[in-house]
Tab-separated table of C-alpha atoms in Angstrom:
chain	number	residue	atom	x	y	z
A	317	UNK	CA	-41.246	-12.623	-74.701
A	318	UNK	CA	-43.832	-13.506	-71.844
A	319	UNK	CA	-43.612	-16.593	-69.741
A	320	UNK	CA	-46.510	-17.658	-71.006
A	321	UNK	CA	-45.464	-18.212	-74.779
A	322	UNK	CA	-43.525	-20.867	-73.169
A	323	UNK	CA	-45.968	-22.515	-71.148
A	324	UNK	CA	-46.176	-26.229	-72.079
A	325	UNK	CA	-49.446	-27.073	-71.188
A	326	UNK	CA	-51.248	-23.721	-71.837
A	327	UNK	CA	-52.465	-21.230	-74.434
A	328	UNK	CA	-52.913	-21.541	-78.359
A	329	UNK	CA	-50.077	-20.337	-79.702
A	330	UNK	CA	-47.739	-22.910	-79.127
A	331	UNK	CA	-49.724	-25.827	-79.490
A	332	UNK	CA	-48.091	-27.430	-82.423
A	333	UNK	CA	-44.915	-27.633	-80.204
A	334	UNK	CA	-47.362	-28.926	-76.823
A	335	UNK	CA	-48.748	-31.509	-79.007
A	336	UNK	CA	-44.886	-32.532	-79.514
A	337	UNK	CA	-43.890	-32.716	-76.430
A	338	UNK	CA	-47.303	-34.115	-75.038
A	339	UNK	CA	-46.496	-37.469	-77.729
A	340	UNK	CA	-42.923	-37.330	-76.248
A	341	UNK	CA	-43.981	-37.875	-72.507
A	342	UNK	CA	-46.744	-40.627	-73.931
A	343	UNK	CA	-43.915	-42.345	-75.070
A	344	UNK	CA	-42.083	-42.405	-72.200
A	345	UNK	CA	-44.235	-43.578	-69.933
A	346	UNK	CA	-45.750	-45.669	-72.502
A	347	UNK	CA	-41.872	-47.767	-72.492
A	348	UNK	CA	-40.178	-46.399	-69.632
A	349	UNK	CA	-41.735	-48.103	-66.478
A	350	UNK	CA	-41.110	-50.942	-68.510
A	351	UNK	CA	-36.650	-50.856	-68.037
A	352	UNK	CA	-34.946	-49.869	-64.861
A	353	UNK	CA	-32.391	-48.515	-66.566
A	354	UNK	CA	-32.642	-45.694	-68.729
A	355	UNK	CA	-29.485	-44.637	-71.106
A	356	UNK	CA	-28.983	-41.675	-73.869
A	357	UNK	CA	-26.534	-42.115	-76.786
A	358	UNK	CA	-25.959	-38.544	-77.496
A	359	UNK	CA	-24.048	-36.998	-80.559
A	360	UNK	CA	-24.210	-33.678	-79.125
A	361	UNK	CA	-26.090	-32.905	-82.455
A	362	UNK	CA	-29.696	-30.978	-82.636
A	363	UNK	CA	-31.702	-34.122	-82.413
A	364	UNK	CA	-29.733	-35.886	-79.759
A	365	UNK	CA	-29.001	-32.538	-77.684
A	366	UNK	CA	-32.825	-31.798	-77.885
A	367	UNK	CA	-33.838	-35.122	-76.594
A	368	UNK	CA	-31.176	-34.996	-73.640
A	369	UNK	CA	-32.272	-31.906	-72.672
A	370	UNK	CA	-35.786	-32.492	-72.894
A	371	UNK	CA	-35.975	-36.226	-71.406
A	372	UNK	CA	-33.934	-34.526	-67.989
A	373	UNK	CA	-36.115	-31.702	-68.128
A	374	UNK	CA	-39.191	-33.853	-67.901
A	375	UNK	CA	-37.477	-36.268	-65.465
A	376	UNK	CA	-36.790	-33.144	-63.007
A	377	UNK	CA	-40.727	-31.470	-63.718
A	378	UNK	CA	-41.940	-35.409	-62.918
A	379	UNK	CA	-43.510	-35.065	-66.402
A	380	UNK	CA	-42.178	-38.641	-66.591
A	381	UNK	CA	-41.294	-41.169	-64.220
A	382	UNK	CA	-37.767	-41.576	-63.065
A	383	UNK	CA	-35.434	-44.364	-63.433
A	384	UNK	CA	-33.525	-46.722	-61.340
A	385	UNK	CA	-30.376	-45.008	-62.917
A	386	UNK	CA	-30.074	-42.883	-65.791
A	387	UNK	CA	-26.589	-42.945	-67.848
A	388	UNK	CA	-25.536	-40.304	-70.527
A	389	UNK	CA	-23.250	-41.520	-73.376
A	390	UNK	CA	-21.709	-39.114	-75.233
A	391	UNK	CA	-19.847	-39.931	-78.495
A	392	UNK	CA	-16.763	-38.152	-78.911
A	393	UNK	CA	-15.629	-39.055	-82.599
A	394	UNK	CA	-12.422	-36.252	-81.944
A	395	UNK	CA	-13.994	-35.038	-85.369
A	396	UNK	CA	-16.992	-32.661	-83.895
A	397	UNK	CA	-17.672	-28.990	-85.348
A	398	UNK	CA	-15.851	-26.950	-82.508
A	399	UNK	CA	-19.284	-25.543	-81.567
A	400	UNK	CA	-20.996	-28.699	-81.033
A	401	UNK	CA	-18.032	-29.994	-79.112
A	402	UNK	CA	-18.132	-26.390	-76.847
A	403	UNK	CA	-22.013	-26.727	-75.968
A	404	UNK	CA	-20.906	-30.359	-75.108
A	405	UNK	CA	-18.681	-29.486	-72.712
A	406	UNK	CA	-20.945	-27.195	-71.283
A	407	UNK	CA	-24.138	-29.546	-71.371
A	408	UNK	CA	-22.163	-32.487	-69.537
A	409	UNK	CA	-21.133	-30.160	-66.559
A	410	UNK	CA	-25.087	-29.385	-66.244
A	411	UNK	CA	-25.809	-33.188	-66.031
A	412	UNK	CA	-22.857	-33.874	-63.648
A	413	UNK	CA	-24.181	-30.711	-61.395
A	414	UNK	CA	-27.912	-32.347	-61.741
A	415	UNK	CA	-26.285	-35.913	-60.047
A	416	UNK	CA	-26.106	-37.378	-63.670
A	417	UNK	CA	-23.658	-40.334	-64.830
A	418	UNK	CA	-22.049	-38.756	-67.655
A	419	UNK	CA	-19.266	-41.137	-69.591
A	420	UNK	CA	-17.196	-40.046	-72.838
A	421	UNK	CA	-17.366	-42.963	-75.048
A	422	UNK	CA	-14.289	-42.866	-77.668
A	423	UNK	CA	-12.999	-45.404	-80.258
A	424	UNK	CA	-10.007	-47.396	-79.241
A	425	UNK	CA	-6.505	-45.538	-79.921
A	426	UNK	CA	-5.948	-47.302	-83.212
A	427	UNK	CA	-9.364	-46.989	-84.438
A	428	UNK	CA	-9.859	-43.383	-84.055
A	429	UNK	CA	-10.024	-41.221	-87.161
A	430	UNK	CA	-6.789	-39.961	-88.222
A	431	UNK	CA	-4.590	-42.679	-86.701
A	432	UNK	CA	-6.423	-45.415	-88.899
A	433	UNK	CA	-5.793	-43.532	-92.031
A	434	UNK	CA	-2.211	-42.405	-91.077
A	435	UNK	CA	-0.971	-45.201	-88.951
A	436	UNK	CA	-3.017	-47.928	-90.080
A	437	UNK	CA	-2.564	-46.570	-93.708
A	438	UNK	CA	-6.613	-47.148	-94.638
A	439	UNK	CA	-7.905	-45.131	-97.213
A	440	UNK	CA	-10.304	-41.882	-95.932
A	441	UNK	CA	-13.779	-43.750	-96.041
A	442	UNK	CA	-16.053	-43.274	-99.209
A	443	UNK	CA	-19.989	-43.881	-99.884
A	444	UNK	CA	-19.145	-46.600	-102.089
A	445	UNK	CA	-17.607	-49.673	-100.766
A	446	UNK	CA	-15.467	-48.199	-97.877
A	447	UNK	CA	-17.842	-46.124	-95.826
A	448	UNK	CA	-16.392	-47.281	-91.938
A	449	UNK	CA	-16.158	-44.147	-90.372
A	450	UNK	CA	-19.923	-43.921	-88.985
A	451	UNK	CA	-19.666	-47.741	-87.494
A	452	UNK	CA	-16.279	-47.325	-86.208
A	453	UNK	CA	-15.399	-43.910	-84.462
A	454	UNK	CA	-19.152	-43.769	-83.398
A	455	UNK	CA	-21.497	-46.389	-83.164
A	456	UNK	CA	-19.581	-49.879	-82.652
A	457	UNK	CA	-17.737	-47.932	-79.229
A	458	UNK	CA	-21.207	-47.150	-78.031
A	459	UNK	CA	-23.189	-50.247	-78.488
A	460	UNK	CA	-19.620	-51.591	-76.620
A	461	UNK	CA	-20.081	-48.729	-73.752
A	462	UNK	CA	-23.709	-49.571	-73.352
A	463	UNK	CA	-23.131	-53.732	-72.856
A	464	UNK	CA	-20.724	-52.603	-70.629
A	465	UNK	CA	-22.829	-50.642	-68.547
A	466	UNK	CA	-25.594	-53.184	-68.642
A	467	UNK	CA	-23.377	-56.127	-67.337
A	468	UNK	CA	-22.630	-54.035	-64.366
A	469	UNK	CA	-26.428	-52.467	-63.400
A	470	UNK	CA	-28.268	-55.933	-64.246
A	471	UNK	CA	-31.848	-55.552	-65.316
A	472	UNK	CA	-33.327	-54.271	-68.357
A	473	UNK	CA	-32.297	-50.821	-70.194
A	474	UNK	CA	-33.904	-48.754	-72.226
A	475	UNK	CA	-31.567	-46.746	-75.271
A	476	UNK	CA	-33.400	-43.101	-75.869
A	477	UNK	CA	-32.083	-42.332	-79.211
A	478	UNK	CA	-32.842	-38.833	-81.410
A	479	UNK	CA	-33.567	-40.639	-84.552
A	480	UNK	CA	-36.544	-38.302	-86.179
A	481	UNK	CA	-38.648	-38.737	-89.276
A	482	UNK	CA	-37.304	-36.452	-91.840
A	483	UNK	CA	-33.561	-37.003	-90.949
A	484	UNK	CA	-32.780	-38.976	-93.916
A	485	UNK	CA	-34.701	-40.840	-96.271
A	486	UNK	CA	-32.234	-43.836	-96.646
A	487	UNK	CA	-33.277	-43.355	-92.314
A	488	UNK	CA	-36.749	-43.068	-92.653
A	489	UNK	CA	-37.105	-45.932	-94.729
A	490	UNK	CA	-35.554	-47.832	-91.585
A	491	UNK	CA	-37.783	-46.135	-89.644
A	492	UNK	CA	-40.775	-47.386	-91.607
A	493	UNK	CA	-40.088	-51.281	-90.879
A	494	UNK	CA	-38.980	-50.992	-87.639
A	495	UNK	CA	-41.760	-48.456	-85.797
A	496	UNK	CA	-44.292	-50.386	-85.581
A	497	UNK	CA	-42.719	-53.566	-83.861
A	498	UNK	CA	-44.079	-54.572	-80.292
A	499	UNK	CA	-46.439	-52.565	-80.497
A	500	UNK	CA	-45.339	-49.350	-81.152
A	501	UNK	CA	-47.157	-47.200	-83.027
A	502	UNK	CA	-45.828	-44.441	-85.597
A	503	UNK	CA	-46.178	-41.129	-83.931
A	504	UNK	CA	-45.955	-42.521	-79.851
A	505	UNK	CA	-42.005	-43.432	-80.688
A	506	UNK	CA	-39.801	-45.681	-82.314
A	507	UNK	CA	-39.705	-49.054	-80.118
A	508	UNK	CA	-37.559	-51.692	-80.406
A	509	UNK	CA	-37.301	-54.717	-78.385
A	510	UNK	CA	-33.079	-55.421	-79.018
A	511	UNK	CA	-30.739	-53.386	-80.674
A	512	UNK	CA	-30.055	-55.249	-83.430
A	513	UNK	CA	-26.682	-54.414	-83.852
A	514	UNK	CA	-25.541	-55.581	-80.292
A	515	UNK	CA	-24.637	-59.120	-79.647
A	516	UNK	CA	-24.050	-59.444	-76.417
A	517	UNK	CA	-26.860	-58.979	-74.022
A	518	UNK	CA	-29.384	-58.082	-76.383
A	519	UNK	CA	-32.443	-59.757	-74.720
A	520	UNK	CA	-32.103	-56.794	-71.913
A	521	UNK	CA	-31.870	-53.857	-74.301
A	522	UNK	CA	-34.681	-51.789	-75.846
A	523	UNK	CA	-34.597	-48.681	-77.825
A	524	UNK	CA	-37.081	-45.805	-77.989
A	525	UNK	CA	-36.885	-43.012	-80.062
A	526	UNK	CA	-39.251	-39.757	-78.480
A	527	UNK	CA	-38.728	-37.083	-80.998
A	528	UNK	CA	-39.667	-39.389	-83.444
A	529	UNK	CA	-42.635	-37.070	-84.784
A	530	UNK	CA	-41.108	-34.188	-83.941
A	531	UNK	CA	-39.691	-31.948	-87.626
A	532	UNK	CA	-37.143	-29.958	-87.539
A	533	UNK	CA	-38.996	-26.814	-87.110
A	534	UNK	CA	-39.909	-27.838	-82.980
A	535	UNK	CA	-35.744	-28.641	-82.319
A	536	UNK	CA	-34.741	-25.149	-83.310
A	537	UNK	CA	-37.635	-24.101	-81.092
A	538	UNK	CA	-36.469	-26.144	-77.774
A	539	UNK	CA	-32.773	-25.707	-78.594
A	540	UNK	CA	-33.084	-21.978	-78.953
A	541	UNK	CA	-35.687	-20.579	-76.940
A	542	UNK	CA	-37.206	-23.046	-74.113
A	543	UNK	CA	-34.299	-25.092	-73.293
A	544	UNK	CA	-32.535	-21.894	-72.087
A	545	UNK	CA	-34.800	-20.909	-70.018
A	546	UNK	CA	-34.507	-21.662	-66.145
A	547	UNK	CA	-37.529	-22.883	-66.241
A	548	UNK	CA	-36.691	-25.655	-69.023
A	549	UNK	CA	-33.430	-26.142	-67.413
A	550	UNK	CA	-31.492	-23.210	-68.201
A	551	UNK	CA	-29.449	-25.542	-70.799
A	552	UNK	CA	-26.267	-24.024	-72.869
A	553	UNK	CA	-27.861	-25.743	-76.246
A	554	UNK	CA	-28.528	-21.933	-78.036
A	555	UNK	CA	-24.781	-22.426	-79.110
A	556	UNK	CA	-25.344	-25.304	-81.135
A	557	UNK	CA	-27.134	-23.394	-83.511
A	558	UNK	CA	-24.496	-21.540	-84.848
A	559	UNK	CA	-22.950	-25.243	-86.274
A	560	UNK	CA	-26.047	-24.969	-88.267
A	561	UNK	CA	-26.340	-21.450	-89.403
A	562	UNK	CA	-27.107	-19.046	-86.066
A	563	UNK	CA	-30.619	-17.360	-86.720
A	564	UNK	CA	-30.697	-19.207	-90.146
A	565	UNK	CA	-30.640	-22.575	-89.244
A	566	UNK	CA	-33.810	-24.044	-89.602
A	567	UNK	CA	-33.828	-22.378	-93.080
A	568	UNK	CA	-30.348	-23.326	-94.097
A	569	UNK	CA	-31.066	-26.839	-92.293
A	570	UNK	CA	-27.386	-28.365	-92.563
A	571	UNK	CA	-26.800	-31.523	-91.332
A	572	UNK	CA	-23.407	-31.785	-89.668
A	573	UNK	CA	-20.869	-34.835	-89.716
A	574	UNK	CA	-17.316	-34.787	-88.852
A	575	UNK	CA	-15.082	-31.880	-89.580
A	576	UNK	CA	-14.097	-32.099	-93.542
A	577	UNK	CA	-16.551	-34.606	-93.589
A	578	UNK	CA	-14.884	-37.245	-96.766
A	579	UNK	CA	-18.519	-38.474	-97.064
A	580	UNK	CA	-20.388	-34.957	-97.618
A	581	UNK	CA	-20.980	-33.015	-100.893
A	582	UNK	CA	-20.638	-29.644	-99.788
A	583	UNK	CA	-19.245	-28.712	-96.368
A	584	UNK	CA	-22.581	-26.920	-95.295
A	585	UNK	CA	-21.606	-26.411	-91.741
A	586	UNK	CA	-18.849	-25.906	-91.892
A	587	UNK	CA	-18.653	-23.342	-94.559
A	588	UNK	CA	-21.885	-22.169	-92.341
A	589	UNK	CA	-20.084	-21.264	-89.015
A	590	UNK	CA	-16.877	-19.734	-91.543
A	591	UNK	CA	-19.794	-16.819	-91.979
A	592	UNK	CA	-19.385	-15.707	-88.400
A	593	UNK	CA	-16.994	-14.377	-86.942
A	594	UNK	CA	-16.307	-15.738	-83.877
A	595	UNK	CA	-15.385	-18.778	-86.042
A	596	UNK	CA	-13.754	-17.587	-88.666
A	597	UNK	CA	-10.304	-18.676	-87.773
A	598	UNK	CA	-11.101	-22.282	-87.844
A	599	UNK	CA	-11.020	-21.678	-91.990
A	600	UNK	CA	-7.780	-23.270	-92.522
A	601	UNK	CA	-9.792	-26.585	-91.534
A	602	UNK	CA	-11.425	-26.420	-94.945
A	603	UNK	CA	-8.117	-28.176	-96.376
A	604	UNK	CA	-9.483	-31.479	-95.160
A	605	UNK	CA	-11.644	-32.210	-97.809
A	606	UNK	CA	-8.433	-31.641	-100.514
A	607	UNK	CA	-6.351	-33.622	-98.247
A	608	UNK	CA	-8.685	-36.690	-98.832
A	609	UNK	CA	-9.211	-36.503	-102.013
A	610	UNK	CA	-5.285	-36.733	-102.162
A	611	UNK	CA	-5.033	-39.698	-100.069
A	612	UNK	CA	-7.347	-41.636	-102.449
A	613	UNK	CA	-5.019	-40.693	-105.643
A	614	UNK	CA	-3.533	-44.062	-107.068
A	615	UNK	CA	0.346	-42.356	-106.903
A	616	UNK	CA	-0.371	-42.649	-102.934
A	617	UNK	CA	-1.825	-46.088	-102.593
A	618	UNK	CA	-0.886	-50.127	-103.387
A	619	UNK	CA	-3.118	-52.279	-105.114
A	620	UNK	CA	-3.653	-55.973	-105.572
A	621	UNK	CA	-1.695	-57.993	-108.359
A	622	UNK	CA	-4.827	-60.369	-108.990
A	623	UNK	CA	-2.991	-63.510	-108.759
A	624	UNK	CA	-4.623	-64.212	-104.612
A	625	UNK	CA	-7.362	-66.154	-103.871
A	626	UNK	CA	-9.745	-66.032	-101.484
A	627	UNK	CA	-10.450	-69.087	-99.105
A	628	UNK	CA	-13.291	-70.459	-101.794
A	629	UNK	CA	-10.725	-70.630	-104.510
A	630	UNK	CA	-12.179	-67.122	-106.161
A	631	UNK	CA	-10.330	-63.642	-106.874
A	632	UNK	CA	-13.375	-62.152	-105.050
A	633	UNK	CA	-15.392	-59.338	-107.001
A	634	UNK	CA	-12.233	-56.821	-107.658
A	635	UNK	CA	-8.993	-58.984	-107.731
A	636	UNK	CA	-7.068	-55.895	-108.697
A	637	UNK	CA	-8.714	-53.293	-106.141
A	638	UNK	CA	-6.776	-50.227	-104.487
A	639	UNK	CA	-5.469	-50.719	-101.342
A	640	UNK	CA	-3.807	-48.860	-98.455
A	641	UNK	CA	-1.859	-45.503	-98.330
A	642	UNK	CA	1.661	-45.642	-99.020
A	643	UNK	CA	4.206	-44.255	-96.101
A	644	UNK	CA	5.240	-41.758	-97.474
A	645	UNK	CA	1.413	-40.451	-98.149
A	646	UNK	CA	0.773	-41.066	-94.605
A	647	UNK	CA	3.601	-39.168	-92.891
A	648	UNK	CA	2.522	-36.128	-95.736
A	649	UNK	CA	-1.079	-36.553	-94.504
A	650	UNK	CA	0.257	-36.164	-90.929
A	651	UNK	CA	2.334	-33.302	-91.313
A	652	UNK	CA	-0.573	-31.568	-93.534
A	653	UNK	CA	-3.045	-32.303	-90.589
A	654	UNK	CA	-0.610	-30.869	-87.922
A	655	UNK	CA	0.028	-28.040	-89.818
A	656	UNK	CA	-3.818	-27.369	-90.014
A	657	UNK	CA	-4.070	-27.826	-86.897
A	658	UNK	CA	-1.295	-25.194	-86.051
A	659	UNK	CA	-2.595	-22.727	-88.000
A	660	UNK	CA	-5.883	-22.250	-86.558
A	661	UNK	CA	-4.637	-22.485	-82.920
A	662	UNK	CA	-2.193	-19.748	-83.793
A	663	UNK	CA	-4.852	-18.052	-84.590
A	664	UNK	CA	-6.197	-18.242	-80.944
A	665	UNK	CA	-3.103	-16.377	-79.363
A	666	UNK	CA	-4.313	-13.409	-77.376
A	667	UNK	CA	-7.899	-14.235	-77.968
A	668	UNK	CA	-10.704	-15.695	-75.880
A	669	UNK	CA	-11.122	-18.225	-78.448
A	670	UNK	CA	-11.369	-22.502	-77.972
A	671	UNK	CA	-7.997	-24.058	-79.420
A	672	UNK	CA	-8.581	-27.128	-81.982
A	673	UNK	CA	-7.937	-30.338	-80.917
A	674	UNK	CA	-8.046	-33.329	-83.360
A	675	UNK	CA	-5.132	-34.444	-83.689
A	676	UNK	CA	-3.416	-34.569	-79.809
A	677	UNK	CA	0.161	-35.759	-78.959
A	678	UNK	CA	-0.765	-39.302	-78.280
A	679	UNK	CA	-2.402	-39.671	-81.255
A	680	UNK	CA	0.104	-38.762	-83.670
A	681	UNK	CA	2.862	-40.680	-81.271
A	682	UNK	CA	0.699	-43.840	-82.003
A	683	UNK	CA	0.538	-42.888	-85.880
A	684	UNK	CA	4.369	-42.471	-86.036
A	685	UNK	CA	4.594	-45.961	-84.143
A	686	UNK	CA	2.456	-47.508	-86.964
A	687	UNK	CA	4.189	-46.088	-89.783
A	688	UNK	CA	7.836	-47.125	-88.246
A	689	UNK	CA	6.471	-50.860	-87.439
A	690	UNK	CA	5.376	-50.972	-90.854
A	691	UNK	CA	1.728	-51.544	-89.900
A	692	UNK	CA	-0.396	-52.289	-93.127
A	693	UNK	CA	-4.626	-52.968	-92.648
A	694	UNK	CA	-5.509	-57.153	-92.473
A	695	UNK	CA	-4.676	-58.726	-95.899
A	696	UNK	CA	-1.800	-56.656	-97.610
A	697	UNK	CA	1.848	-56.924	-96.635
A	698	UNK	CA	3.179	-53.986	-98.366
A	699	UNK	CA	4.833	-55.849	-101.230
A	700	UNK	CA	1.635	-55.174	-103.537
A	701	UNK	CA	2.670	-53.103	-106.780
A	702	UNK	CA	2.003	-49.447	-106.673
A	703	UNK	CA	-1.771	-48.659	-107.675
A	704	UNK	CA	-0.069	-46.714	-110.603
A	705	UNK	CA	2.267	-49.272	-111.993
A	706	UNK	CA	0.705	-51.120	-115.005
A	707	UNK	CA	-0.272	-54.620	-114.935
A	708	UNK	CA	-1.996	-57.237	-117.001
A	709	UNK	CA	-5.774	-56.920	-116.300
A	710	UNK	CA	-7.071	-59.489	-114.157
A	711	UNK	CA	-10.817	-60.625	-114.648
A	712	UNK	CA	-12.700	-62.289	-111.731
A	713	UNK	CA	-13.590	-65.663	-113.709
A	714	UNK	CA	-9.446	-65.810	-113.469
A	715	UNK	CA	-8.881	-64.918	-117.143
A	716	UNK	CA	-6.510	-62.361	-117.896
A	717	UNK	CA	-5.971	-59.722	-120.715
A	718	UNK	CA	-1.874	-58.714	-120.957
A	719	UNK	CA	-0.862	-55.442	-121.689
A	720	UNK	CA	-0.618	-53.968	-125.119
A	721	UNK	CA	3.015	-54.224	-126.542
A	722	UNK	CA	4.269	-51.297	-126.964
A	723	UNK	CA	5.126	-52.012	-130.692
């Protein structure tokens, strides 16, 4: 491979991926000059890895101007592929060395994964009416980290985010009403004036997205052979690929969510990075999944008589809906996950391999707590019937149909 395959500016044959990159730097000098701040909410997926690494690359080459400060946010859910979380490491020790504020943003004790279901006793989130996960381990603690930061800079910041076209459609269709406000024109970045989530400070933050044009064809081709490079940085992002299927990935093209992921189909990554192995001894991790579809069982949670009312007077639109996990399907759910847990890092003994770490010792202290105080979520008291024990149906107009005698 020549140097001058890579050559950004230069040559025909990787013009498709110049003309990326070429939009990428439009848009951020287009928006950039604009906010003295500049701040990255990275995933440590593909699209947010790329854009990191690109955006400092860039920064360093004077492709684009610099900022007053740049800040790095990194979301650490405790849930990441092991991979992803390994190049992470790796990638924030690069940005520290390069002078970079780096900060590891993480949910609040009792609002991290595990210890909400098993403490709190909160049902594993579904894509029906409980999907809390995303907002809660993830974006809520970052829009938090960011108004933070803000409050102490002063000024205006800008929020360099790697949504991409493509992602998603339920995404793009987002993407579709929200591109072309201020100004911004589909194809030069995703610009908006206020994250609209944010309530605090909002009139100082704006959002751009870069790769918004790029597919998912020129990732694979930054994360695996330019951003490697010394001359692109000499980045550790080539690792990443192998949560997404090594050599395969761009065919295979899984998109990765939290280990077990309760909201996924298929476990595509995971069941991806199984194949190799250097990871195969993380497979005990695939009795997640089982383990939340357990949780949800009716045996394992309460549920609501019917009989309470909501402020207005109504039994709201399921008076009789499932509630919380029972203790004794809590502690189970503990002791399953710690014994996951303990089986792959066994596994690790006398090899040069990463040891698992989702569930650590303050963390399952804090679930024990929960479970001993008798913690239920906001609005049950633990004196709800059994989700299994029959009762007379309760209809939301108040009107009720008893059970069938048994004679």
């Amino acid at each position: 491979m020549t140097t001058a395959q890579h050559d950004l500016f230069a040559g025909s044959r990787r013009l498709q991926m110049n003309e990326a990159i070429d939009l990428t730097i439009q848009s951020l000098r287009a928006y950039g000059p604009q906010h003295e701040h500049w701040a990255v909410a990275w995933s440590g997926g593909k699209d947010s890895s790329a854009t990191l690494t690109l955006l400092v690359w860039l920064i360093d080459a004077g492709k684009v101007p610099r900022p007053k400060t740049l800040t790095v946010f990194y979301a650490d859910t405790r849930m990441e592929l092991p991979p992803l979380a390994i190049a992470a490491l790796h990638i924030m020790d690069e940005l520290r060395e390069r002078g970079i504020d780096v900060r590891v943003v993480r949910a609040p004790l009792d609002k991290r994964f595990f210890v909400y279901i098993l403490g709190r006793g909160v049902p594993p989130p579904n894509n029906n009416t409980l999907r809390w996960c995303t907002r809660q381990i993830k974006v809520e603690p970052m829009q938090d980290a960011l108004v933070e930061a803000l409050a102490e800079a002063g000024g205006s910041a800008l929020m360099i985010t790697g949504v991409r076209q493509g992602e998603s459609a339920i995404r793009d269709r987002r993407i579709e009403m929200s591109c072309g406000k201020d100004g911004a024109e589909c194809g030069q970045g995703w610009y908006q004036k206020a994250l609209p989530e944010a309530t605090k400070l909002r009139d100082r933050i704006a959002t751009v997205a870069p790769l918004l044009h790029w597919r998912v064809c020129h990732v694979w081709e930054w994360l695996k052979h330019w951003a490697p490079l010394m001359e692109y940085g000499d980045w550790s992002t080539a690792i990443i690929a192998d949560a997404y299927g090594g050599d395969e990935a761009e065919e295979i093209n899984a998109r990765t969510g939290c280990i077990g992921c309760p909201l996924a189909q298929e476990e595509k990554a995971l069941d991806t990075i199984l194949h190799h192995e250097r990871w195969s001894y993380l497979t005990p991790l695939k009795g997640l999944k089982p383990l939340y579809r357990w949780l949800r069982l009716p045996e394992n949670r309460l549920r609501k008589a019917g009989a309470e009312r909501l402020k207005d007077g109504s039994l709201g639109k399921n008076p009789q809906r499932m509630g919380p996990l029972t203790f004794e399907a809590r502690l189970r759910g503990l002791e399953t996950v710690l014994a996951i847990q303990d089986d792959v890092n066994e596994k690790t003994i006398g090899w040069n391999l990463p040891k698992l770490d989702i569930l650590n010792e303050e963390e399952e202290a804090r679930i024990r707590e929960l479970i001993v105080a008798k913690t239920w979520p906001d609005g049950w008291d633990g004196d709800e019937p059994l989700a299994t024990v029959p009762l007379d149906t309760v209809y939301q107009d108040g009107s009720v149909q008893p059970l069938l005698s048994a004679g």
